[in-house]
Amino acid sequence: MNRYMDVHDGFVGVTQTQLEAAHQRDLDVQAGEGVSFDQAWLDPDSGKVFCLSSGPSKEAIMRVHALAGHPTTEVYELRVAVS
Amino acid sequence: MNRYMDVHDGFVGVTQTQLEAAHQRDLDVQAGEGVSFDQAWLDPDSGKVFCLSSGPSKEAIMRVHALAGHPTTEVYELRVAVS
């Protein structure tokens, strides 16, 4: 399993409830792709969303987000991390 | 305290050891600004780095990164989050 960060634009003014609903749509379809969406963060002023996930490939991440109705092509494989 | 994600470009080919050293430079100077850098992730192919932090303002985050030698102006306040 690899770790990924993906980025979405256009979520200006989105609320906590709306982000939770969008995230739930990912959770509803992710098992079919072997993906786990773990955390998501939103800056509602700029409309940027960052999603942290694990899965087998960038393409799997993109397919889950597309199926959930919020496609993105901006996906980064996080081969290095510190905490 | 607010939560932030900031983004850096240009870290192509950077290693685990090098990212740890860069992160340590943040840790060494963050207290003066009331900032806490908590996690950082790197895609060494694209050179993108994502840093998750908490602190009093975007400007404080930018000052710590600048003092540590890796300035960025791309900082997002994460007022909404799900996990």
PDB file of C-alpha atoms in Angstrom:
ATOM      1  CA  MET A   1       0.000   0.000   0.000  1.00  0.00           C
ATOM      2  CA  ASN A   2       1.170   3.469  -0.861  1.00  0.00           C
ATOM      3  CA  ARG A   3       0.285   6.753   0.767  1.00  0.00           C
ATOM      4  CA  TYR A   4      -1.200   9.645  -1.268  1.00  0.00           C
ATOM      5  CA  MET A   5      -2.157  13.296  -0.946  1.00  0.00           C
ATOM      6  CA  ASP A   6      -4.622  14.641  -3.470  1.00  0.00           C
ATOM      7  CA  VAL A   7      -5.763  18.192  -3.970  1.00  0.00           C
ATOM      8  CA  HIS A   8      -9.110  19.638  -5.101  1.00  0.00           C
ATOM      9  CA  ASP A   9     -10.021  23.207  -6.011  1.00  0.00           C
ATOM     10  CA  GLY A  10     -13.378  24.929  -6.049  1.00  0.00           C
ATOM     11  CA  PHE A  11     -14.724  24.066  -2.581  1.00  0.00           C
ATOM     12  CA  VAL A  12     -15.186  27.742  -1.642  1.00  0.00           C
ATOM     13  CA  GLY A  13     -17.659  28.195   1.210  1.00  0.00           C
ATOM     14  CA  VAL A  14     -18.176  24.457   1.736  1.00  0.00           C
ATOM     15  CA  THR A  15     -19.285  23.603   5.273  1.00  0.00           C
ATOM     16  CA  GLN A  16     -18.286  20.896   7.716  1.00  0.00           C
ATOM     17  CA  THR A  17     -21.524  19.009   6.948  1.00  0.00           C
ATOM     18  CA  GLN A  18     -20.948  19.216   3.194  1.00  0.00           C
ATOM     19  CA  LEU A  19     -17.335  18.042   3.479  1.00  0.00           C
ATOM     20  CA  GLU A  20     -18.450  15.130   5.645  1.00  0.00           C
ATOM     21  CA  ALA A  21     -21.037  14.178   2.990  1.00  0.00           C
ATOM     22  CA  ALA A  22     -18.422  14.346   0.217  1.00  0.00           C
ATOM     23  CA  HIS A  23     -16.001  12.255   2.291  1.00  0.00           C
ATOM     24  CA  GLN A  24     -18.762   9.711   2.991  1.00  0.00           C
ATOM     25  CA  ARG A  25     -19.266   9.247  -0.754  1.00  0.00           C
ATOM     26  CA  ASP A  26     -15.565   8.303  -0.997  1.00  0.00           C
ATOM     27  CA  LEU A  27     -15.947   5.849   1.883  1.00  0.00           C
ATOM     28  CA  ASP A  28     -18.991   4.299   0.206  1.00  0.00           C
ATOM     29  CA  VAL A  29     -17.101   3.357  -2.963  1.00  0.00           C
ATOM     30  CA  GLN A  30     -13.443   2.995  -1.896  1.00  0.00           C
ATOM     31  CA  ALA A  31     -13.487  -0.716  -1.016  1.00  0.00           C
ATOM     32  CA  GLY A  32     -13.906  -1.725  -4.643  1.00  0.00           C
ATOM     33  CA  GLU A  33     -10.554  -0.099  -5.429  1.00  0.00           C
ATOM     34  CA  GLY A  34      -8.669  -1.164  -2.304  1.00  0.00           C
ATOM     35  CA  VAL A  35      -8.400   2.489  -1.228  1.00  0.00           C
ATOM     36  CA  SER A  36      -8.730   4.029   2.243  1.00  0.00           C
ATOM     37  CA  PHE A  37      -9.459   7.751   2.536  1.00  0.00           C
ATOM     38  CA  ASP A  38      -8.202   8.641   5.994  1.00  0.00           C
ATOM     39  CA  GLN A  39      -8.330  12.412   6.459  1.00  0.00           C
ATOM     40  CA  ALA A  40      -9.453  15.487   4.543  1.00  0.00           C
ATOM     41  CA  TRP A  41      -8.874  19.174   5.249  1.00  0.00           C
ATOM     42  CA  LEU A  42     -10.554  22.206   3.688  1.00  0.00           C
ATOM     43  CA  ASP A  43      -9.730  25.883   3.475  1.00  0.00           C
ATOM     44  CA  PRO A  44     -13.195  27.259   2.667  1.00  0.00           C
ATOM     45  CA  ASP A  45     -11.786  30.698   1.758  1.00  0.00           C
ATOM     46  CA  SER A  46      -9.572  29.437  -1.087  1.00  0.00           C
ATOM     47  CA  GLY A  47     -11.654  26.326  -1.803  1.00  0.00           C
ATOM     48  CA  LYS A  48      -8.660  23.961  -1.501  1.00  0.00           C
ATOM     49  CA  VAL A  49      -9.190  20.435  -0.188  1.00  0.00           C
ATOM     50  CA  PHE A  50      -6.364  18.051   0.751  1.00  0.00           C
ATOM     51  CA  CYS A  51      -7.125  14.324   1.109  1.00  0.00           C
ATOM     52  CA  LEU A  52      -4.744  11.835   2.713  1.00  0.00           C
ATOM     53  CA  SER A  53      -5.272   8.236   1.639  1.00  0.00           C
ATOM     54  CA  SER A  54      -3.648   4.877   1.126  1.00  0.00           C
ATOM     55  CA  GLY A  55      -4.148   2.582  -1.820  1.00  0.00           C
ATOM     56  CA  PRO A  56      -2.549   0.578  -4.602  1.00  0.00           C
ATOM     57  CA  SER A  57      -2.068   3.351  -7.212  1.00  0.00           C
ATOM     58  CA  LYS A  58      -2.762   6.975  -8.148  1.00  0.00           C
ATOM     59  CA  GLU A  59      -5.272   5.728 -10.689  1.00  0.00           C
ATOM     60  CA  ALA A  60      -7.240   3.905  -7.964  1.00  0.00           C
ATOM     61  CA  ILE A  61      -7.412   7.137  -5.920  1.00  0.00           C
ATOM     62  CA  MET A  62      -8.621   9.037  -8.985  1.00  0.00           C
ATOM     63  CA  ARG A  63     -11.268   6.416  -9.799  1.00  0.00           C
ATOM     64  CA  VAL A  64     -12.732   6.549  -6.275  1.00  0.00           C
ATOM     65  CA  HIS A  65     -12.918  10.351  -6.311  1.00  0.00           C
ATOM     66  CA  ALA A  66     -14.475  10.296  -9.801  1.00  0.00           C
ATOM     67  CA  LEU A  67     -17.084   7.734  -8.750  1.00  0.00           C
ATOM     68  CA  ALA A  68     -17.843   9.841  -5.664  1.00  0.00           C
ATOM     69  CA  GLY A  69     -18.511  12.859  -7.868  1.00  0.00           C
ATOM     70  CA  HIS A  70     -15.446  14.995  -7.112  1.00  0.00           C
ATOM     71  CA  PRO A  71     -12.734  14.006  -9.609  1.00  0.00           C
ATOM     72  CA  THR A  72      -9.176  15.323  -9.448  1.00  0.00           C
ATOM     73  CA  THR A  73      -6.024  14.570 -11.397  1.00  0.00           C
ATOM     74  CA  GLU A  74      -3.734  16.170  -8.782  1.00  0.00           C
ATOM     75  CA  VAL A  75      -2.531  13.146  -6.786  1.00  0.00           C
ATOM     76  CA  TYR A  76       0.917  12.821  -5.163  1.00  0.00           C
ATOM     77  CA  GLU A  77       2.559   9.632  -3.944  1.00  0.00           C
ATOM     78  CA  LEU A  78       4.081  10.350  -0.522  1.00  0.00           C
ATOM     79  CA  ARG A  79       7.154   8.141  -0.476  1.00  0.00           C
ATOM     80  CA  VAL A  80       8.821  10.237   2.237  1.00  0.00           C
ATOM     81  CA  ALA A  81       7.205  11.471   5.469  1.00  0.00           C
ATOM     82  CA  VAL A  82       8.177  12.857   8.871  1.00  0.00           C
ATOM     83  CA  SER A  83       6.191  13.422  12.036  1.00  0.00           C
TER      84      SER A  83
ATOM     85  CA  MET B   1      -4.690  27.984  17.554  1.00  0.00           C
ATOM     86  CA  ASN B   2      -5.498  27.389  13.900  1.00  0.00           C
ATOM     87  CA  ARG B   3      -4.557  24.463  11.710  1.00  0.00           C
ATOM     88  CA  TYR B   4      -2.629  24.974   8.449  1.00  0.00           C
ATOM     89  CA  MET B   5      -1.446  23.088   5.398  1.00  0.00           C
ATOM     90  CA  ASP B   6       1.398  24.607   3.433  1.00  0.00           C
ATOM     91  CA  VAL B   7       2.856  23.488   0.154  1.00  0.00           C
ATOM     92  CA  HIS B   8       6.414  23.640  -1.223  1.00  0.00           C
ATOM     93  CA  ASP B   9       7.704  22.895  -4.707  1.00  0.00           C
ATOM     94  CA  GLY B  10      11.165  21.943  -5.897  1.00  0.00           C
ATOM     95  CA  PHE B  11      12.019  19.082  -3.516  1.00  0.00           C
ATOM     96  CA  VAL B  12      12.644  16.660  -6.399  1.00  0.00           C
ATOM     97  CA  GLY B  13      14.788  13.694  -5.350  1.00  0.00           C
ATOM     98  CA  VAL B  14      14.958  14.751  -1.696  1.00  0.00           C
ATOM     99  CA  THR B  15      15.568  11.827   0.661  1.00  0.00           C
ATOM    100  CA  GLN B  16      14.081  10.832   4.002  1.00  0.00           C
ATOM    101  CA  THR B  17      17.219  12.070   5.768  1.00  0.00           C
ATOM    102  CA  GLN B  18      17.120  15.417   3.970  1.00  0.00           C
ATOM    103  CA  LEU B  19      13.414  15.936   4.733  1.00  0.00           C
ATOM    104  CA  GLU B  20      14.051  15.102   8.386  1.00  0.00           C
ATOM    105  CA  ALA B  21      16.841  17.705   8.457  1.00  0.00           C
ATOM    106  CA  ALA B  22      14.600  20.341   6.859  1.00  0.00           C
ATOM    107  CA  HIS B  23      11.790  19.536   9.327  1.00  0.00           C
ATOM    108  CA  GLN B  24      14.240  19.760  12.224  1.00  0.00           C
ATOM    109  CA  ARG B  25      15.146  23.306  11.161  1.00  0.00           C
ATOM    110  CA  ASP B  26      11.448  24.203  11.485  1.00  0.00           C
ATOM    111  CA  LEU B  27      11.291  22.599  14.930  1.00  0.00           C
ATOM    112  CA  ASP B  28      14.396  24.530  16.003  1.00  0.00           C
ATOM    113  CA  VAL B  29      12.814  27.937  15.343  1.00  0.00           C
ATOM    114  CA  GLN B  30       9.048  27.413  15.657  1.00  0.00           C
ATOM    115  CA  ALA B  31       8.702  28.160  19.387  1.00  0.00           C
ATOM    116  CA  GLY B  32       9.473  31.842  18.871  1.00  0.00           C
ATOM    117  CA  GLU B  33       6.383  32.137  16.681  1.00  0.00           C
ATOM    118  CA  GLY B  34       4.064  29.874  18.698  1.00  0.00           C
ATOM    119  CA  VAL B  35       3.947  27.412  15.799  1.00  0.00           C
ATOM    120  CA  SER B  36       3.973  23.598  15.867  1.00  0.00           C
ATOM    121  CA  PHE B  37       4.945  21.720  12.710  1.00  0.00           C
ATOM    122  CA  ASP B  38       3.359  18.311  13.173  1.00  0.00           C
ATOM    123  CA  GLN B  39       3.713  16.296   9.970  1.00  0.00           C
ATOM    124  CA  ALA B  40       5.297  16.651   6.533  1.00  0.00           C
ATOM    125  CA  TRP B  41       4.928  14.504   3.435  1.00  0.00           C
ATOM    126  CA  LEU B  42       7.012  14.521   0.245  1.00  0.00           C
ATOM    127  CA  ASP B  43       6.490  13.219  -3.267  1.00  0.00           C
ATOM    128  CA  PRO B  44      10.121  13.106  -4.438  1.00  0.00           C
ATOM    129  CA  ASP B  45       9.101  12.591  -8.083  1.00  0.00           C
ATOM    130  CA  SER B  46       7.145  15.858  -8.367  1.00  0.00           C
ATOM    131  CA  GLY B  47       9.063  17.658  -5.609  1.00  0.00           C
ATOM    132  CA  LYS B  48       5.869  18.607  -3.705  1.00  0.00           C
ATOM    133  CA  VAL B  49       5.985  18.863   0.081  1.00  0.00           C
ATOM    134  CA  PHE B  50       2.886  19.231   2.288  1.00  0.00           C
ATOM    135  CA  CYS B  51       3.314  20.414   5.896  1.00  0.00           C
ATOM    136  CA  LEU B  52       0.563  20.194   8.520  1.00  0.00           C
ATOM    137  CA  SER B  53       0.940  22.637  11.392  1.00  0.00           C
ATOM    138  CA  SER B  54      -0.845  24.647  14.024  1.00  0.00           C
ATOM    139  CA  GLY B  55      -0.191  28.224  14.970  1.00  0.00           C
ATOM    140  CA  PRO B  56      -1.598  31.699  15.436  1.00  0.00           C
ATOM    141  CA  SER B  57      -1.554  32.922  11.803  1.00  0.00           C
ATOM    142  CA  LYS B  58      -0.479  32.203   8.230  1.00  0.00           C
ATOM    143  CA  GLU B  59       2.208  34.828   8.620  1.00  0.00           C
ATOM    144  CA  ALA B  60       3.703  32.992  11.611  1.00  0.00           C
ATOM    145  CA  ILE B  61       3.877  29.767   9.560  1.00  0.00           C
ATOM    146  CA  MET B  62       5.582  31.650   6.725  1.00  0.00           C
ATOM    147  CA  ARG B  63       8.084  33.289   9.071  1.00  0.00           C
ATOM    148  CA  VAL B  64       9.136  29.930  10.573  1.00  0.00           C
ATOM    149  CA  HIS B  65       9.613  28.346   7.147  1.00  0.00           C
ATOM    150  CA  ALA B  66      11.557  31.394   5.951  1.00  0.00           C
ATOM    151  CA  LEU B  67      13.820  31.344   9.017  1.00  0.00           C
ATOM    152  CA  ALA B  68      14.377  27.611   8.462  1.00  0.00           C
ATOM    153  CA  GLY B  69      15.530  28.296   4.904  1.00  0.00           C
ATOM    154  CA  HIS B  70      12.568  26.938   2.914  1.00  0.00           C
ATOM    155  CA  PRO B  71      10.108  29.817   2.470  1.00  0.00           C
ATOM    156  CA  THR B  72       6.671  29.390   0.910  1.00  0.00           C
ATOM    157  CA  THR B  73       3.724  31.699   0.410  1.00  0.00           C
ATOM    158  CA  GLU B  74       1.262  28.854  -0.234  1.00  0.00           C
ATOM    159  CA  VAL B  75      -0.393  28.400   3.176  1.00  0.00           C
ATOM    160  CA  TYR B  76      -4.011  27.336   3.723  1.00  0.00           C
ATOM    161  CA  GLU B  77      -6.021  27.701   6.921  1.00  0.00           C
ATOM    162  CA  LEU B  78      -7.886  24.419   7.488  1.00  0.00           C
ATOM    163  CA  ARG B  79     -11.100  25.551   9.131  1.00  0.00           C
ATOM    164  CA  VAL B  80     -12.908  22.337   8.156  1.00  0.00           C
ATOM    165  CA  ALA B  81     -11.617  18.764   8.559  1.00  0.00           C
ATOM    166  CA  VAL B  82     -12.883  15.189   8.581  1.00  0.00           C
ATOM    167  CA  SER B  83     -11.255  11.935   9.592  1.00  0.00           C
TER     168      SER B  83
END
